[in-house]
mmCIF file of C-alpha atoms and ligand atoms in Angstrom:
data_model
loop_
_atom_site.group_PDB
_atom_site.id
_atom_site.type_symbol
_atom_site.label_atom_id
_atom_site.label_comp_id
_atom_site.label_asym_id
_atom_site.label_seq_id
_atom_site.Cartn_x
_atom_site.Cartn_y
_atom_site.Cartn_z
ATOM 1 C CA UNK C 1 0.000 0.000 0.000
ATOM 2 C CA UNK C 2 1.206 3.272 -0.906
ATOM 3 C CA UNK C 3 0.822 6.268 1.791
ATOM 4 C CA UNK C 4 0.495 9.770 0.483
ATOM 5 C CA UNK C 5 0.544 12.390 2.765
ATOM 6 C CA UNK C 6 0.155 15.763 0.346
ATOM 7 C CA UNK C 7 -2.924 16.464 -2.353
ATOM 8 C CA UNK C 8 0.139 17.508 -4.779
ATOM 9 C CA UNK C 9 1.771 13.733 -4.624
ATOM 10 C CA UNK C 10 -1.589 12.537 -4.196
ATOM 11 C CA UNK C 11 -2.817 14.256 -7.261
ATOM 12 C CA UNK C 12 0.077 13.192 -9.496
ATOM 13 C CA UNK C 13 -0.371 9.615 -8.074
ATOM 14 C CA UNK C 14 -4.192 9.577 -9.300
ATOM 15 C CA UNK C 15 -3.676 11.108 -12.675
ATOM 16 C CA UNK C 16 -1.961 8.438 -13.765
ATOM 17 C CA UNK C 17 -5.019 6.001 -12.901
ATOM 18 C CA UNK C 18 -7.946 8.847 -14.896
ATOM 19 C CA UNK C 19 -5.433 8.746 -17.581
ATOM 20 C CA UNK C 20 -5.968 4.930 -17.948
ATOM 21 C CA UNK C 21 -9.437 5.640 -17.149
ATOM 22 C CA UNK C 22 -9.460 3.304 -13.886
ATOM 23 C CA UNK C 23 -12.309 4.314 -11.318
ATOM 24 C CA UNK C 24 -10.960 4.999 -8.292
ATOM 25 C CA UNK C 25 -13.019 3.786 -4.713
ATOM 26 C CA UNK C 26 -13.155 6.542 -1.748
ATOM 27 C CA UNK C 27 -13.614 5.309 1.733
ATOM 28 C CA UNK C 28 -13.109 8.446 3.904
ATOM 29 C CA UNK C 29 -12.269 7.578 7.957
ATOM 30 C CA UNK C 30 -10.869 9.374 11.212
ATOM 31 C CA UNK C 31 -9.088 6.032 11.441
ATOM 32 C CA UNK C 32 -9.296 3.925 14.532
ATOM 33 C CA UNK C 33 -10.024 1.566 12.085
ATOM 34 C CA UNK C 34 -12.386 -1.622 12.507
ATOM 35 C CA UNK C 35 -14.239 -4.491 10.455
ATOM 36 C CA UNK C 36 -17.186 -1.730 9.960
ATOM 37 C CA UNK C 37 -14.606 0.809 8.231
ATOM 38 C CA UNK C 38 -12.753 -2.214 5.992
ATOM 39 C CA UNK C 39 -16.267 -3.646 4.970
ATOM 40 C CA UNK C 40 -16.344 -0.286 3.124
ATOM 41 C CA UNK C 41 -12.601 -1.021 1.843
ATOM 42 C CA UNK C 42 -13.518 -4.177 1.092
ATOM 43 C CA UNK C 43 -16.721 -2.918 -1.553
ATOM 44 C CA UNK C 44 -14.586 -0.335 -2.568
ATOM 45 C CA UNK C 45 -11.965 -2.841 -3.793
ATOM 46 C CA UNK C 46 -14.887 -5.043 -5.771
ATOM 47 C CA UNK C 47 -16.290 -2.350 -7.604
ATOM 48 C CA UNK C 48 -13.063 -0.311 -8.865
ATOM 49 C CA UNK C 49 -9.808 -0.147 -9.998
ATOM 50 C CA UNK C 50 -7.910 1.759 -7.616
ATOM 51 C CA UNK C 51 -9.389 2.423 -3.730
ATOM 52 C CA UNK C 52 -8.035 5.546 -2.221
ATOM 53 C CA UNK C 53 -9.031 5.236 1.910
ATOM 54 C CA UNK C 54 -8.280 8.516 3.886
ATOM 55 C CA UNK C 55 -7.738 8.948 7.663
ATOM 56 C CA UNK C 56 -7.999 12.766 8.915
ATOM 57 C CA UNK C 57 -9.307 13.553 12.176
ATOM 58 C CA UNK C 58 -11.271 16.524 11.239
ATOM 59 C CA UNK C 59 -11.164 19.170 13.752
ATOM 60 C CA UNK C 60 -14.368 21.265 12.887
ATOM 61 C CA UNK C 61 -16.503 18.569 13.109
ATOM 62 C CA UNK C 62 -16.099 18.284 16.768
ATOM 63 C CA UNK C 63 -18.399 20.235 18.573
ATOM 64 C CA UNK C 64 -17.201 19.068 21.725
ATOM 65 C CA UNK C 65 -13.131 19.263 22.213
ATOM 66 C CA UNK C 66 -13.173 16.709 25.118
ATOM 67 C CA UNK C 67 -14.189 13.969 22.223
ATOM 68 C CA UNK C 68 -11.840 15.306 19.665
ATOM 69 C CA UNK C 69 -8.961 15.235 22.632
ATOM 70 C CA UNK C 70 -10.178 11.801 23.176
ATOM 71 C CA UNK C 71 -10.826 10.628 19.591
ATOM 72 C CA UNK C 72 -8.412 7.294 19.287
ATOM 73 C CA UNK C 73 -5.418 7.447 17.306
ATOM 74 C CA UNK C 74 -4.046 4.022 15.869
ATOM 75 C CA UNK C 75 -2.653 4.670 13.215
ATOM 76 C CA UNK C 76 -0.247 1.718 13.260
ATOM 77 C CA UNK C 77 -2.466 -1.167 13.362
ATOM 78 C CA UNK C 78 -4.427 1.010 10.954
ATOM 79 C CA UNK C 79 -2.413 0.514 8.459
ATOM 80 C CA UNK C 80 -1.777 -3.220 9.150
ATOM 81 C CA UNK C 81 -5.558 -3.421 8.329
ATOM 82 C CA UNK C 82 -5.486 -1.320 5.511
ATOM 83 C CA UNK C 83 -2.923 -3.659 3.934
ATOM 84 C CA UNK C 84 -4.692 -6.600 5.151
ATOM 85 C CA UNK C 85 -7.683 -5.564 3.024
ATOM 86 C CA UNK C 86 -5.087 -4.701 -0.280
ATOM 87 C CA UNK C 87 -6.116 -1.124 -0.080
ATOM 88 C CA UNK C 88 -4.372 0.565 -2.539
ATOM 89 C CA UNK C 89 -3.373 4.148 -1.020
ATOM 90 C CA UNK C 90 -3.346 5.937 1.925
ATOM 91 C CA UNK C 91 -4.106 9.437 2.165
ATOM 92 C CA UNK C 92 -2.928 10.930 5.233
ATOM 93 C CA UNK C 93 -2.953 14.424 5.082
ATOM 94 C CA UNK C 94 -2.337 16.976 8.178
ATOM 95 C CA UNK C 95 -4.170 19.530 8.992
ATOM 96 C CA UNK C 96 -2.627 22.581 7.084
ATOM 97 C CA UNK C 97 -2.805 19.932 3.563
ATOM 98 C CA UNK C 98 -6.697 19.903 4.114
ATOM 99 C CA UNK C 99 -6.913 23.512 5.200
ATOM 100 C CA UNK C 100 -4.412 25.911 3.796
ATOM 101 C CA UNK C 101 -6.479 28.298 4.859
ATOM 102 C CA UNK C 102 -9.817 28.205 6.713
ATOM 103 C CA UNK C 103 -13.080 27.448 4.880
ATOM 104 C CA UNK C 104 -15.759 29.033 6.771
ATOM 105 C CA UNK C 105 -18.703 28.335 4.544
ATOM 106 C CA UNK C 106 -22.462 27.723 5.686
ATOM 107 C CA UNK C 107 -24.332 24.450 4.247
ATOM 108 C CA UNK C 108 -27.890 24.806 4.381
ATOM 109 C CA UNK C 109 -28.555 20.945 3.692
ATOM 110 C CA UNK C 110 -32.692 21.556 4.631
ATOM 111 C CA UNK C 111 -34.739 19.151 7.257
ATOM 112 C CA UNK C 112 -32.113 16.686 7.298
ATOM 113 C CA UNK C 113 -29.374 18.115 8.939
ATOM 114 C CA UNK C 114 -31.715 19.924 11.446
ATOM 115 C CA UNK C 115 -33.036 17.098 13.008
ATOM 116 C CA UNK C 116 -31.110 14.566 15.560
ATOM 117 C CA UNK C 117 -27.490 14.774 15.311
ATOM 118 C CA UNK C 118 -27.814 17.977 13.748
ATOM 119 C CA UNK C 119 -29.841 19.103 16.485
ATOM 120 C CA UNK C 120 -27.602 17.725 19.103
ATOM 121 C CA UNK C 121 -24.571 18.871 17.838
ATOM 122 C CA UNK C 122 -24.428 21.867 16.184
ATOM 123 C CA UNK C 123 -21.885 22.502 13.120
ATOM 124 C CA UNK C 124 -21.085 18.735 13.302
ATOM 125 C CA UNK C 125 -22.604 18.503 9.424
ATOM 126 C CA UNK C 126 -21.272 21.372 8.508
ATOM 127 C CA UNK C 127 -17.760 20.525 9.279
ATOM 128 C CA UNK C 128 -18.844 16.933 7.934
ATOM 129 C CA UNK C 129 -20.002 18.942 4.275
ATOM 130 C CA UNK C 130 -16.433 21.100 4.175
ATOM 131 C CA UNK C 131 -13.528 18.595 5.216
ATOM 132 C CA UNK C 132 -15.999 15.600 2.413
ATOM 133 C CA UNK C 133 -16.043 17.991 -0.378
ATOM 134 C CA UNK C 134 -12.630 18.881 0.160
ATOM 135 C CA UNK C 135 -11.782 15.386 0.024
ATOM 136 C CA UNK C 136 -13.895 14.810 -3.126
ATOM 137 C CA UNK C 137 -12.036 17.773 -4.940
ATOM 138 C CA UNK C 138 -8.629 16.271 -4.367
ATOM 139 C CA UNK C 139 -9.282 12.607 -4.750
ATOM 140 C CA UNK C 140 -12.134 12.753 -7.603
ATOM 141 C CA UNK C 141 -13.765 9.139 -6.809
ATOM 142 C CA UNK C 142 -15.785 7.738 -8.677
ATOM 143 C CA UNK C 143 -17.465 5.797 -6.268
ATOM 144 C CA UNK C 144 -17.263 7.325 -2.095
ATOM 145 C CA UNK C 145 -18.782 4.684 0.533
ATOM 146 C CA UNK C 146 -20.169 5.432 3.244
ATOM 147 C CA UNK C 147 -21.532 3.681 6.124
ATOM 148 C CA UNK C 148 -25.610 3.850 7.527
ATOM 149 C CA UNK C 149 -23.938 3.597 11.075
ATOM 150 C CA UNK C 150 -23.886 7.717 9.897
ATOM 151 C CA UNK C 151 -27.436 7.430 8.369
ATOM 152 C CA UNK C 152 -27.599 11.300 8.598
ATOM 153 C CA UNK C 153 -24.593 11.764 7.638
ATOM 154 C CA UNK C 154 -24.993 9.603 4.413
ATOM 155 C CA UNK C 155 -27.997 11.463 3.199
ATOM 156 C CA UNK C 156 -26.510 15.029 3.929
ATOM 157 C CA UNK C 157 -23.657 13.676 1.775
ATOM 158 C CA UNK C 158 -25.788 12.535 -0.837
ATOM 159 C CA UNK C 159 -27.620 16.189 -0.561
ATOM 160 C CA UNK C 160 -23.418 17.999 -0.821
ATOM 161 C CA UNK C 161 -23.191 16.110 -3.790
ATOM 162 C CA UNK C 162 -26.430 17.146 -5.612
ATOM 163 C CA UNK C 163 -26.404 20.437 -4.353
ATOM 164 C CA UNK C 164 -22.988 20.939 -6.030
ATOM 165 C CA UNK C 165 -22.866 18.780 -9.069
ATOM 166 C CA UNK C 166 -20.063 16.499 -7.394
ATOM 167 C CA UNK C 167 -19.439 13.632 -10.161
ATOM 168 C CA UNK C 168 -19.220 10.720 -7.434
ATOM 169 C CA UNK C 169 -21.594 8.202 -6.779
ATOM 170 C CA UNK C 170 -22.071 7.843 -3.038
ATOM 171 C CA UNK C 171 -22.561 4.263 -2.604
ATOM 172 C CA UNK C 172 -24.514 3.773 1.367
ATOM 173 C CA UNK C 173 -23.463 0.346 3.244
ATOM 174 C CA UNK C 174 -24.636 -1.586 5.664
ATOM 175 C CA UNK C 175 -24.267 -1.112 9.659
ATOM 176 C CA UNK C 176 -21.745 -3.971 11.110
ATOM 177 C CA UNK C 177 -21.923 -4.825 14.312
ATOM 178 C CA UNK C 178 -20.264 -7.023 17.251
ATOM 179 C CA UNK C 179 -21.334 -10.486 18.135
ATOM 180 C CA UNK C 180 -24.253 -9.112 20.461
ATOM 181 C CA UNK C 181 -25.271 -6.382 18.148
ATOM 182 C CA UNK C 182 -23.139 -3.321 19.201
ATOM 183 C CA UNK C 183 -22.934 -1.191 16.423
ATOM 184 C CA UNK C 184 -19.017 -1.350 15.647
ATOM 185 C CA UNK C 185 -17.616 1.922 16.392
ATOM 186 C CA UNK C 186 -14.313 3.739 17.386
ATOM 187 C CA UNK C 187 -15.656 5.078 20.299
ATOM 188 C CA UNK C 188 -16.383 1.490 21.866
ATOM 189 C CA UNK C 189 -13.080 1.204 22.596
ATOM 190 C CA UNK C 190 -13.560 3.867 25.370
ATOM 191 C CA UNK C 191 -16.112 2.155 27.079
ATOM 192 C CA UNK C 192 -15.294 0.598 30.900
ATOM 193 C CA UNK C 193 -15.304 -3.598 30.392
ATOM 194 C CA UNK C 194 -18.901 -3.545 32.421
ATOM 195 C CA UNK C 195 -20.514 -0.460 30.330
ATOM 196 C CA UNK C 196 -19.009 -2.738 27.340
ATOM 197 C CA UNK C 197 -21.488 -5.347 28.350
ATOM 198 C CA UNK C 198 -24.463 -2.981 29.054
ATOM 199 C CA UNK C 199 -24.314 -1.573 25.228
ATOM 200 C CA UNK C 200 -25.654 -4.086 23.527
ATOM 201 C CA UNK C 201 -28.984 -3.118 25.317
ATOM 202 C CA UNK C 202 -29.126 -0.047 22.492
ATOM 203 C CA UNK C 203 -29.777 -2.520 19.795
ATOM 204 C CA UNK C 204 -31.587 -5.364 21.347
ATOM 205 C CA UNK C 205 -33.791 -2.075 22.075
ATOM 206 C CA UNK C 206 -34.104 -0.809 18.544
ATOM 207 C CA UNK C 207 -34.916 -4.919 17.544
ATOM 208 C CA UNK C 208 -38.296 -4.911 19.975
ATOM 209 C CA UNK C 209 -38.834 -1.526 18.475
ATOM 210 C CA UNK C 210 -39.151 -2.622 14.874
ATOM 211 C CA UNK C 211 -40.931 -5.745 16.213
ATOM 212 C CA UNK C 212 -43.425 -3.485 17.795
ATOM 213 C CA UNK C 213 -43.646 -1.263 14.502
ATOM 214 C CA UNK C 214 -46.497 -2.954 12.537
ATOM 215 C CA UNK C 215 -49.248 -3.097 15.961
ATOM 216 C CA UNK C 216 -48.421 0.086 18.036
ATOM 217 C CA UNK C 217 -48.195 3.732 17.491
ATOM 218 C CA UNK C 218 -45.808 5.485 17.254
ATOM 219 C CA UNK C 219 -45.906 7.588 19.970
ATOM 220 C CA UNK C 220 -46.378 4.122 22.359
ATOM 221 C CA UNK C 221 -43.246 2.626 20.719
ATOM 222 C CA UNK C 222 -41.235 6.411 21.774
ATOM 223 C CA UNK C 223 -42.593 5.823 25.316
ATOM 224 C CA UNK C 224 -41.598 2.582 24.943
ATOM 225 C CA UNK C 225 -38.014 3.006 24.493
ATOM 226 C CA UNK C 226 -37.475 5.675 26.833
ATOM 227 C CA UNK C 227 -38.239 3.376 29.494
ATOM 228 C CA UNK C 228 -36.583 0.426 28.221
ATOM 229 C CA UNK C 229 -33.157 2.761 28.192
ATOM 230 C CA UNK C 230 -34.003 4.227 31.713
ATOM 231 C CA UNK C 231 -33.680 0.927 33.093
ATOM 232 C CA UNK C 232 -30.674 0.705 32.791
ATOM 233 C CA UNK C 233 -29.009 3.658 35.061
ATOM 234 C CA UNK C 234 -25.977 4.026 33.548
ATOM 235 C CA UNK C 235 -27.528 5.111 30.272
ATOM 236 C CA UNK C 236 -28.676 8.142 29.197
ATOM 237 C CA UNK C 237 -30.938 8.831 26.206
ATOM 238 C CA UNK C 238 -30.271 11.855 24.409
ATOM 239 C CA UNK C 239 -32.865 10.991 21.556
ATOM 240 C CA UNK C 240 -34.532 8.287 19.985
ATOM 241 C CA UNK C 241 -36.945 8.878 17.067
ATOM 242 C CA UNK C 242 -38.832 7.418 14.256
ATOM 243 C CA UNK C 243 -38.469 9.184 10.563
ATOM 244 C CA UNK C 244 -39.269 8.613 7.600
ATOM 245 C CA UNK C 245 -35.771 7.148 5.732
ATOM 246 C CA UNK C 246 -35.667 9.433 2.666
ATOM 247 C CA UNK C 247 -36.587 13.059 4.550
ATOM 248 C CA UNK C 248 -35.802 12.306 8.482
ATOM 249 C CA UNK C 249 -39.037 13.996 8.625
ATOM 250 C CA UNK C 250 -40.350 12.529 12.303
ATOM 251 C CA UNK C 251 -42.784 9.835 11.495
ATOM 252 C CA UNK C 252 -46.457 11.127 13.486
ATOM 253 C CA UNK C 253 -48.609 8.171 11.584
ATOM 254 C CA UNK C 254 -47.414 5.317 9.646
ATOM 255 C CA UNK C 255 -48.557 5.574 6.171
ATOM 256 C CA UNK C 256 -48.378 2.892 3.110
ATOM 257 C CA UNK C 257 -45.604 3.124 0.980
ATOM 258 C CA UNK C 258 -43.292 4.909 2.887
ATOM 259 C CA UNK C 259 -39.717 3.875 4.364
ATOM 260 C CA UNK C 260 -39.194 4.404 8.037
ATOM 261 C CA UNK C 261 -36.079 3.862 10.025
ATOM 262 C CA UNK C 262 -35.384 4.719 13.942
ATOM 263 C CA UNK C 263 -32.468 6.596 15.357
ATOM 264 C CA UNK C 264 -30.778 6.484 18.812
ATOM 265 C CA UNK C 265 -28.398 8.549 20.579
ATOM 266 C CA UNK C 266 -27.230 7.463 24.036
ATOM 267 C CA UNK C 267 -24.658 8.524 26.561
ATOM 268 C CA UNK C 268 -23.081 5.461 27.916
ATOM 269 C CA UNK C 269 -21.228 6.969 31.049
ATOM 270 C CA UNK C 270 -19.154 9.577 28.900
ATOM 271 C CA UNK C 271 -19.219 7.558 25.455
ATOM 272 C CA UNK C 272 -21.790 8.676 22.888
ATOM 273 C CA UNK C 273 -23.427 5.700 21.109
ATOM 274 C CA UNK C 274 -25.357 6.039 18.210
ATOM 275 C CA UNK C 275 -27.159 3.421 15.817
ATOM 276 C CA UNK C 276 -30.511 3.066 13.630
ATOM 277 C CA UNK C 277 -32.005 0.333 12.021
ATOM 278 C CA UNK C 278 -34.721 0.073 9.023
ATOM 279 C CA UNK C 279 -38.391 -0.708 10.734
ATOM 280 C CA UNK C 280 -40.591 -1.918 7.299
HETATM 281 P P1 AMP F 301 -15.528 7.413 10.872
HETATM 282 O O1 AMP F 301 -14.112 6.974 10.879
HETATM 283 O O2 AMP F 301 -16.247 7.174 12.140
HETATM 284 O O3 AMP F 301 -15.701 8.824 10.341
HETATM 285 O O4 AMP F 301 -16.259 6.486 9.817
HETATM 286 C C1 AMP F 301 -15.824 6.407 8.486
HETATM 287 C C2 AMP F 301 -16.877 5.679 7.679
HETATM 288 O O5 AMP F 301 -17.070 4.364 8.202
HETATM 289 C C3 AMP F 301 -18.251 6.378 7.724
HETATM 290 O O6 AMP F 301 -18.834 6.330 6.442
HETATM 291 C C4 AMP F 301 -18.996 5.541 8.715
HETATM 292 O O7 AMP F 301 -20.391 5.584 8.550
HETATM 293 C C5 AMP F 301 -18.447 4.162 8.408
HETATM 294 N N1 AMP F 301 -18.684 3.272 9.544
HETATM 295 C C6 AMP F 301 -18.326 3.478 10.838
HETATM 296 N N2 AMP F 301 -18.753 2.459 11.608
HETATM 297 C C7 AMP F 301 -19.399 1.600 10.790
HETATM 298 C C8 AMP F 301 -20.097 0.362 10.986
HETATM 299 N N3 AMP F 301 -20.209 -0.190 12.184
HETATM 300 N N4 AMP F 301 -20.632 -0.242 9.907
HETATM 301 C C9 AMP F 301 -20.545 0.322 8.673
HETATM 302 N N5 AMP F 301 -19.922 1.476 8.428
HETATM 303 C C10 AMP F 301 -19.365 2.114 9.463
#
């Protein structure tokens, strides 16, 4: 595996590959890589010629600086990984590569960055929208993957992309998860051993949820949940919500024909745990 570490080498590197009009794969990561992050390699690497996977820990799209203080670094065994899974470069830029100077643009993305982790954390999708379509101007994929762990995130970046004529096709893929249904994430590896064991309570949750979808309301199935989660003390719900898949717009009344999925964000003594799951 090749690792870049400017847009300049980087950009000389890919020309070569347009020139022989190979499609290049995108998986953008902060790193702290795990099987959820190579499953995207791992498409990537089926459905092109080249796959480019990026690890930059993107400042502004912390809105907290405890969790971007905390945010894991590893980039050793990432790279193991990365060569485990024959990816073909890695782009590891700093800081001042990505940002020469700061972009201070305003998305308006609509409804569906508004809503949930939008809500919750302000600018995160903003900073999400500048550091992606950075990375889309200096790479130039053909195909970017993305995971629906980030459901919001995906369709924001499928809005970026529309909004601004980006020639990529942004390819969603499914959530992975751990042998008891724990969303894989970087931030699991900050959980305590015993809040390790609690988390898997988050999914089995959103499982009786969608089992619950077809015969009770909506508003029951909220109620619902924020008991099931209070249960357990050392949880804290920050939201959980039904939507409809395309818009996010909060689902009041089921109606025929439409997609719904449900979100969850939970505090898990300091960690921040979020996952969704399609309900029809
Ligand atoms: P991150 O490094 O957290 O920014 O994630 C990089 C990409 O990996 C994003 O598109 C995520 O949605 C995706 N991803 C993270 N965790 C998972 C998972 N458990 N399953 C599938 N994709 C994931």
């Amino acid at each position: 595996m090749e690792i870049i570490k400017t847009v300049i080498e980087l950009n000389k590197r890919l020309k070569e590959e347009i020139e022989t009009n190979n499609s290049i794969g995108f998986v953008p990561t902060m790193g702290a890589l795990h099987q959820g992050h190579l499953s995207l390699i791992e498409k990537a690497k089926e459905e092109n010629n080249i796959v480019v996977c990026s690890i930059f820990v993107n400042p502004i799209q912390f809105n907290n600086p405890e969790d971007f203080d905390n945010y894991p670094l590893t980039i050793d065994s990432d790279m193991q990984k990365l060569e485990n899974y024959d990816c073909d470069i890695l782009f590891l830029p700093s800081v001042k590569e990505i940002y020469p100077r700061a972009d201070n643009t305003i998305y308006d993305f609509g409804d569906i960055e508004k809503v949930m982790e939008g809500e919750k954390r302000p600018g995160h999708f903003n900073g999400v929208a500048i550091v992606v379509k950075r990375l889309f101007e200096i790479v130039k994929p053909n195909k970017s993957y993305f995971g629906k762990k980030d459901y919001q995130q995906y369709l924001v970046i499928k809005e970026l992309v529309k909004k601004f004529d980006i020639d990529t096709n942004i390819i969603g893929c499914d959530i992975i998860r751990e042998f008891d249904g724990l969303a894989m994430s970087s931030r699991n590896m900050r959980l305590t051993d015993s809040e390790r064991k609690l988390a898997s309570i988050i999914y089995q949750t959103l499982i009786k949820a969608k089992e619950k979808f077809n015969n009770t309301s909506i508003e029951k199935i909220k109620k619902w949940v924020e008991t099931e989660i209070s249960n357990t003390p050392e949880m804290e719900m920050e939201y959980f919500e039904i939507a409809e898949a395309e818009t996010l717009k909060a689902a009041l009344q089921k109606q025929n024909n439409v997609k719904y999925r449900c979100f969850i964000a939970v505090f898990l003594g300091k960690v921040r745990l979020i996952d969704n799951i399609e309900l029809n």
